[in-house]
């Protein structure tokens, strides 16, 4: 039996584990609907898994035109080769112009393999997307060095692919259902798995996690050495906030990898951001989606970060931070 | 066991931000920034060395890099790799991840059968984390990313721990395979002076496009499916209000503001 042909030119992969969709997939649907509307395209959400009918209905409520579902027991757990096989088959059959994925551990593993199999281009870890009226996708990424962003296109091959960081786009509100569910071939063999999953371990998100914190104090390379890192932690504790880091402190081992804020790290939306000893690279700044108040402390009055902040303090953090903690103590008594 | 390790020279991350962007050519001026082997690639090599200690065999290092980085790349031989293949050709310049992966995959084919190909999870300069799964795809072998532990019971089955969003999974697979490692996997060894002298004696071959059987349309800038369109400078907030006075006075002003905005807790 031939598959129902998809009418959607813009496909978004909505990843799920254990029937729970990754938020980034829904965020991307919202963005995709905005982009597609301008040039009269339709948006399809692509869902792979086993017994995912309920989830397909839920996704439909975000106003997409189609939920394109492959439902098979072989897709119950994520195996990259099996997922690549199903997606390659569907993409060759339905020929979408654009294929988007979240830059999650799954998306960044699946995307590159799929792009290589299709011999098409994939822009990694994008922080914005544009679609011009000829249907050309421009993917925006922070550019190394200098405070600039680069725009990447995929002029000759289709689909145009991109992975997009979680938390960049807002979740669309669930609204009226207007689309349909179409089923695609999800058949895979054991031999398509590549690896055998022996066990999986999930940890619960802890309070104080960067994504949910109202106050985030972020330390940079200017902290200088591990023995100074307590300044960042002390201030965060004083403000009941979470501790973040730029990349160098993570590389140096002063902070954990999951504390990194920025393009390769987390995207955050605190009410208050305080950046300490941070120069202000785009790679870091793109991770701060919004904050009511952004404060920077840096000994260099010309540091780039001051052009992106509300309040600036110039001086050695080893002087300013202890003074600040003292002054704050005065208010909390 | 034959293990291939892919390594890339990158600008020393310690100097990040000190490169200057040439606005007209859109390239980075890295003249004054020393290069190092991509930090995660050293973890990949360390894992290979540990496996060879247990199972014997050969470690071949592969790098697509300018010939000028040969002295730097020799550090991998000093660490203990047996030999090195450096892929260097003007025609490779401007390759995106797919083009880079095609070139490396062609080199790997020319080396012959392997059990394990190790990569870093990502580089510190381009940081796409795309090259390794694409090498795996082009070679038609399974891969796992974000690998934080590798255990081999006999030489047949690898038990691999791989990080996922909110935890990790343990998977088993059979060679050949591509694994991309994170820094939690091990601590790379230091190289001694003796090892450096040893490394000088080992084979480092430079291969050009003519030495490889390449999928011609897929190399270099021309053959890359992604293209850089332009660079833009994002809009800035109006410059920050700079607080006045010495450290103590500035800190006091900030504390006042934070208190008034309700950020001070009892
Ligand atoms: C592909 C890619 C992805 C990346 N992803 C990320 C990411 O997700 N997150 C991230 O943060 N980075 C990321 N980076 C790295 C990024 O480009 C910068 O290198 C990094 O953000 C710089 O960190 P920094 O500002 O802490 O350090 P630096 O740029 O070294 O700045 C240190 C600052 O501290 C100041 N300072 C020094 N001493 C003191 C003192 N005693 N008191 C006060 N101030 C002081 C200095 O004036 C300077 O401005 C990425 C890079 C690449 C290539
Ligand atoms: N030019 C290259 N030569 C050899 N290996 C590379 C090269 N580029 C990337 N790699 C490998 O692929 C991994 C991921 O790189 P990237 O996709 O650039 O983040 C690196 O850690 C290396 O192991």
mmCIF file of C-alpha atoms in Angstrom, chain A residues 15 17 80-81 84 104-106 108-109 112-113 115-117 119-125 130 138 140 143-157 194-203 214-215 221 239-240 247 250-252 264 271-272 274 281-282 291-295 301 306-314 319-320 323-324 327-328 331-332, chain B residues 13-14 16-19 21 26 28 30 97-98 122-125 127-130 133-134 136-138 140-146 157 159 163-174 183 215 218 221-243 247-248 250-252 254-259 261 263-266:
data_model
loop_
_atom_site.group_PDB
_atom_site.id
_atom_site.type_symbol
_atom_site.label_atom_id
_atom_site.label_comp_id
_atom_site.label_asym_id
_atom_site.label_seq_id
_atom_site.Cartn_x
_atom_site.Cartn_y
_atom_site.Cartn_z
ATOM 1 C CA UNK A 15 12.058 13.340 19.574
ATOM 2 C CA UNK A 17 11.853 9.015 25.031
ATOM 3 C CA UNK A 80 20.587 5.628 15.592
ATOM 4 C CA UNK A 81 20.884 3.268 12.626
ATOM 5 C CA UNK A 84 18.291 6.832 10.183
ATOM 6 C CA UNK A 104 19.999 17.249 21.995
ATOM 7 C CA UNK A 105 22.142 14.173 22.564
ATOM 8 C CA UNK A 106 19.757 12.330 20.250
ATOM 9 C CA UNK A 108 23.224 15.672 17.405
ATOM 10 C CA UNK A 109 23.818 11.948 16.892
ATOM 11 C CA UNK A 112 24.847 14.083 11.178
ATOM 12 C CA UNK A 113 24.398 10.420 10.242
ATOM 13 C CA UNK A 115 22.704 14.123 6.583
ATOM 14 C CA UNK A 116 25.680 12.003 5.533
ATOM 15 C CA UNK A 117 23.411 9.241 4.268
ATOM 16 C CA UNK A 119 24.566 13.601 1.207
ATOM 17 C CA UNK A 120 23.140 16.903 2.282
ATOM 18 C CA UNK A 121 24.201 19.810 4.492
ATOM 19 C CA UNK A 122 23.565 20.119 8.217
ATOM 20 C CA UNK A 123 24.216 23.263 10.249
ATOM 21 C CA UNK A 124 25.033 22.430 13.849
ATOM 22 C CA UNK A 125 23.845 24.012 17.089
ATOM 23 C CA UNK A 130 15.457 32.311 8.631
ATOM 24 C CA UNK A 138 19.555 30.330 6.572
ATOM 25 C CA UNK A 140 22.440 31.305 12.271
ATOM 26 C CA UNK A 143 31.090 32.716 14.697
ATOM 27 C CA UNK A 144 34.430 31.977 16.296
ATOM 28 C CA UNK A 145 36.323 35.081 17.285
ATOM 29 C CA UNK A 146 34.907 38.558 16.994
ATOM 30 C CA UNK A 147 31.427 39.303 18.164
ATOM 31 C CA UNK A 148 29.566 38.156 15.134
ATOM 32 C CA UNK A 149 27.078 35.574 13.987
ATOM 33 C CA UNK A 150 27.410 33.589 10.779
ATOM 34 C CA UNK A 151 24.606 32.611 8.400
ATOM 35 C CA UNK A 152 24.914 29.210 6.762
ATOM 36 C CA UNK A 153 22.989 27.987 3.738
ATOM 37 C CA UNK A 154 22.650 24.676 1.939
ATOM 38 C CA UNK A 155 22.250 25.813 -1.675
ATOM 39 C CA UNK A 156 22.557 22.650 -3.753
ATOM 40 C CA UNK A 157 21.210 19.692 -1.819
ATOM 41 C CA UNK A 194 23.952 -1.386 15.406
ATOM 42 C CA UNK A 195 24.118 -1.722 19.178
ATOM 43 C CA UNK A 196 22.172 -3.514 21.899
ATOM 44 C CA UNK A 197 20.966 -1.348 24.754
ATOM 45 C CA UNK A 198 21.718 -3.168 28.006
ATOM 46 C CA UNK A 199 20.397 -0.590 30.455
ATOM 47 C CA UNK A 200 19.477 3.085 30.725
ATOM 48 C CA UNK A 201 19.671 5.329 33.772
ATOM 49 C CA UNK A 202 17.686 8.511 34.188
ATOM 50 C CA UNK A 203 18.347 11.136 36.824
ATOM 51 C CA UNK A 214 15.615 32.855 38.830
ATOM 52 C CA UNK A 215 19.114 34.012 39.676
ATOM 53 C CA UNK A 221 38.069 32.543 32.974
ATOM 54 C CA UNK A 239 21.222 35.208 46.251
ATOM 55 C CA UNK A 240 19.706 31.693 46.376
ATOM 56 C CA UNK A 247 33.691 27.200 28.819
ATOM 57 C CA UNK A 250 34.738 23.867 32.641
ATOM 58 C CA UNK A 251 37.860 22.986 30.640
ATOM 59 C CA UNK A 252 39.987 23.820 33.676
ATOM 60 C CA UNK A 264 27.526 24.288 23.513
ATOM 61 C CA UNK A 271 15.382 37.104 36.135
ATOM 62 C CA UNK A 272 18.885 38.113 37.224
ATOM 63 C CA UNK A 274 25.485 38.227 37.019
ATOM 64 C CA UNK A 281 31.833 36.133 23.471
ATOM 65 C CA UNK A 282 28.786 35.436 21.328
ATOM 66 C CA UNK A 291 16.951 38.260 31.862
ATOM 67 C CA UNK A 292 15.216 41.191 33.562
ATOM 68 C CA UNK A 293 18.586 42.418 34.746
ATOM 69 C CA UNK A 294 22.016 41.569 33.377
ATOM 70 C CA UNK A 295 25.031 42.582 35.417
ATOM 71 C CA UNK A 301 36.321 48.621 31.214
ATOM 72 C CA UNK A 306 29.433 45.612 28.869
ATOM 73 C CA UNK A 307 27.758 46.246 25.523
ATOM 74 C CA UNK A 308 25.233 43.510 26.293
ATOM 75 C CA UNK A 309 24.462 44.294 29.930
ATOM 76 C CA UNK A 310 22.292 46.622 31.964
ATOM 77 C CA UNK A 311 24.746 47.287 34.766
ATOM 78 C CA UNK A 312 28.533 47.201 34.703
ATOM 79 C CA UNK A 313 31.029 47.099 37.546
ATOM 80 C CA UNK A 314 34.708 47.605 36.788
ATOM 81 C CA UNK A 319 37.516 42.837 45.700
ATOM 82 C CA UNK A 320 34.036 43.425 44.343
ATOM 83 C CA UNK A 323 32.151 43.546 49.203
ATOM 84 C CA UNK A 324 28.927 42.745 47.414
ATOM 85 C CA UNK A 327 26.496 44.644 51.477
ATOM 86 C CA UNK A 328 23.855 42.020 50.686
ATOM 87 C CA UNK A 331 19.864 43.671 53.649
ATOM 88 C CA UNK A 332 19.022 40.138 54.575
ATOM 89 C CA UNK B 13 41.518 27.182 23.788
ATOM 90 C CA UNK B 14 43.424 29.096 26.473
ATOM 91 C CA UNK B 16 40.232 31.856 22.870
ATOM 92 C CA UNK B 17 39.082 35.296 21.906
ATOM 93 C CA UNK B 18 42.502 36.553 21.134
ATOM 94 C CA UNK B 19 42.153 35.657 17.464
ATOM 95 C CA UNK B 21 38.421 38.232 12.722
ATOM 96 C CA UNK B 26 35.650 36.018 7.063
ATOM 97 C CA UNK B 28 40.271 34.078 11.696
ATOM 98 C CA UNK B 30 45.346 32.848 14.216
ATOM 99 C CA UNK B 97 31.841 18.428 8.144
ATOM 100 C CA UNK B 98 30.547 16.118 5.408
ATOM 101 C CA UNK B 122 33.678 17.628 19.497
ATOM 102 C CA UNK B 123 36.448 20.048 18.644
ATOM 103 C CA UNK B 124 37.013 23.306 20.483
ATOM 104 C CA UNK B 125 37.204 25.375 17.302
ATOM 105 C CA UNK B 127 32.660 22.312 17.728
ATOM 106 C CA UNK B 128 30.075 20.783 15.438
ATOM 107 C CA UNK B 129 30.369 17.255 16.867
ATOM 108 C CA UNK B 130 29.349 16.116 13.398
ATOM 109 C CA UNK B 133 29.075 10.232 13.228
ATOM 110 C CA UNK B 134 29.521 11.179 9.578
ATOM 111 C CA UNK B 136 30.846 6.216 10.800
ATOM 112 C CA UNK B 137 28.015 6.660 8.322
ATOM 113 C CA UNK B 138 30.334 6.884 5.304
ATOM 114 C CA UNK B 140 28.910 1.987 7.142
ATOM 115 C CA UNK B 141 29.708 1.041 10.747
ATOM 116 C CA UNK B 142 27.763 1.654 13.979
ATOM 117 C CA UNK B 143 28.695 4.555 16.217
ATOM 118 C CA UNK B 144 28.049 5.903 19.679
ATOM 119 C CA UNK B 145 28.658 9.446 20.860
ATOM 120 C CA UNK B 146 29.236 10.974 24.319
ATOM 121 C CA UNK B 157 32.072 -7.439 22.492
ATOM 122 C CA UNK B 159 30.379 -2.590 26.518
ATOM 123 C CA UNK B 163 25.705 9.893 28.123
ATOM 124 C CA UNK B 164 22.143 10.933 27.285
ATOM 125 C CA UNK B 165 20.267 14.102 28.356
ATOM 126 C CA UNK B 166 19.286 13.082 31.842
ATOM 127 C CA UNK B 167 21.527 10.107 32.490
ATOM 128 C CA UNK B 168 23.358 7.467 30.537
ATOM 129 C CA UNK B 169 22.892 4.191 28.735
ATOM 130 C CA UNK B 170 25.014 1.099 28.495
ATOM 131 C CA UNK B 171 25.140 -0.574 25.116
ATOM 132 C CA UNK B 172 26.969 -3.537 23.658
ATOM 133 C CA UNK B 173 28.336 -3.714 20.163
ATOM 134 C CA UNK B 174 30.730 -5.674 18.029
ATOM 135 C CA UNK B 183 36.468 14.000 28.924
ATOM 136 C CA UNK B 215 34.274 10.819 -3.870
ATOM 137 C CA UNK B 218 32.463 15.934 -1.921
ATOM 138 C CA UNK B 221 34.826 24.324 -0.263
ATOM 139 C CA UNK B 222 33.273 23.519 -3.644
ATOM 140 C CA UNK B 223 32.200 20.076 -2.522
ATOM 141 C CA UNK B 224 30.728 21.137 0.789
ATOM 142 C CA UNK B 225 26.929 21.113 0.955
ATOM 143 C CA UNK B 226 26.871 23.934 3.510
ATOM 144 C CA UNK B 227 28.147 27.401 2.617
ATOM 145 C CA UNK B 228 28.801 30.505 4.658
ATOM 146 C CA UNK B 229 26.514 33.256 3.386
ATOM 147 C CA UNK B 230 27.583 36.190 5.507
ATOM 148 C CA UNK B 231 28.515 37.410 8.926
ATOM 149 C CA UNK B 232 26.445 39.827 10.917
ATOM 150 C CA UNK B 233 26.988 41.757 14.079
ATOM 151 C CA UNK B 234 24.040 41.231 16.399
ATOM 152 C CA UNK B 235 22.227 44.214 17.811
ATOM 153 C CA UNK B 236 23.505 45.293 21.178
ATOM 154 C CA UNK B 237 21.750 46.698 24.134
ATOM 155 C CA UNK B 238 22.551 50.295 24.720
ATOM 156 C CA UNK B 239 25.803 50.292 26.608
ATOM 157 C CA UNK B 240 25.569 49.243 30.226
ATOM 158 C CA UNK B 241 25.116 51.796 32.950
ATOM 159 C CA UNK B 242 28.525 51.773 34.616
ATOM 160 C CA UNK B 243 28.439 52.045 38.385
ATOM 161 C CA UNK B 247 34.994 48.364 44.424
ATOM 162 C CA UNK B 248 33.206 48.886 47.732
ATOM 163 C CA UNK B 250 30.062 49.888 43.279
ATOM 164 C CA UNK B 251 29.235 46.779 45.277
ATOM 165 C CA UNK B 252 27.039 48.827 47.640
ATOM 166 C CA UNK B 254 24.547 47.002 43.160
ATOM 167 C CA UNK B 255 23.359 45.566 46.479
ATOM 168 C CA UNK B 256 20.884 48.477 46.788
ATOM 169 C CA UNK B 257 19.504 47.820 43.330
ATOM 170 C CA UNK B 258 19.212 44.080 43.912
ATOM 171 C CA UNK B 259 17.412 44.732 47.202
ATOM 172 C CA UNK B 261 14.254 44.550 42.820
ATOM 173 C CA UNK B 263 16.538 39.712 45.032
ATOM 174 C CA UNK B 264 17.600 39.737 48.689
ATOM 175 C CA UNK B 265 16.251 36.955 50.846
ATOM 176 C CA UNK B 266 16.161 36.825 54.627
#
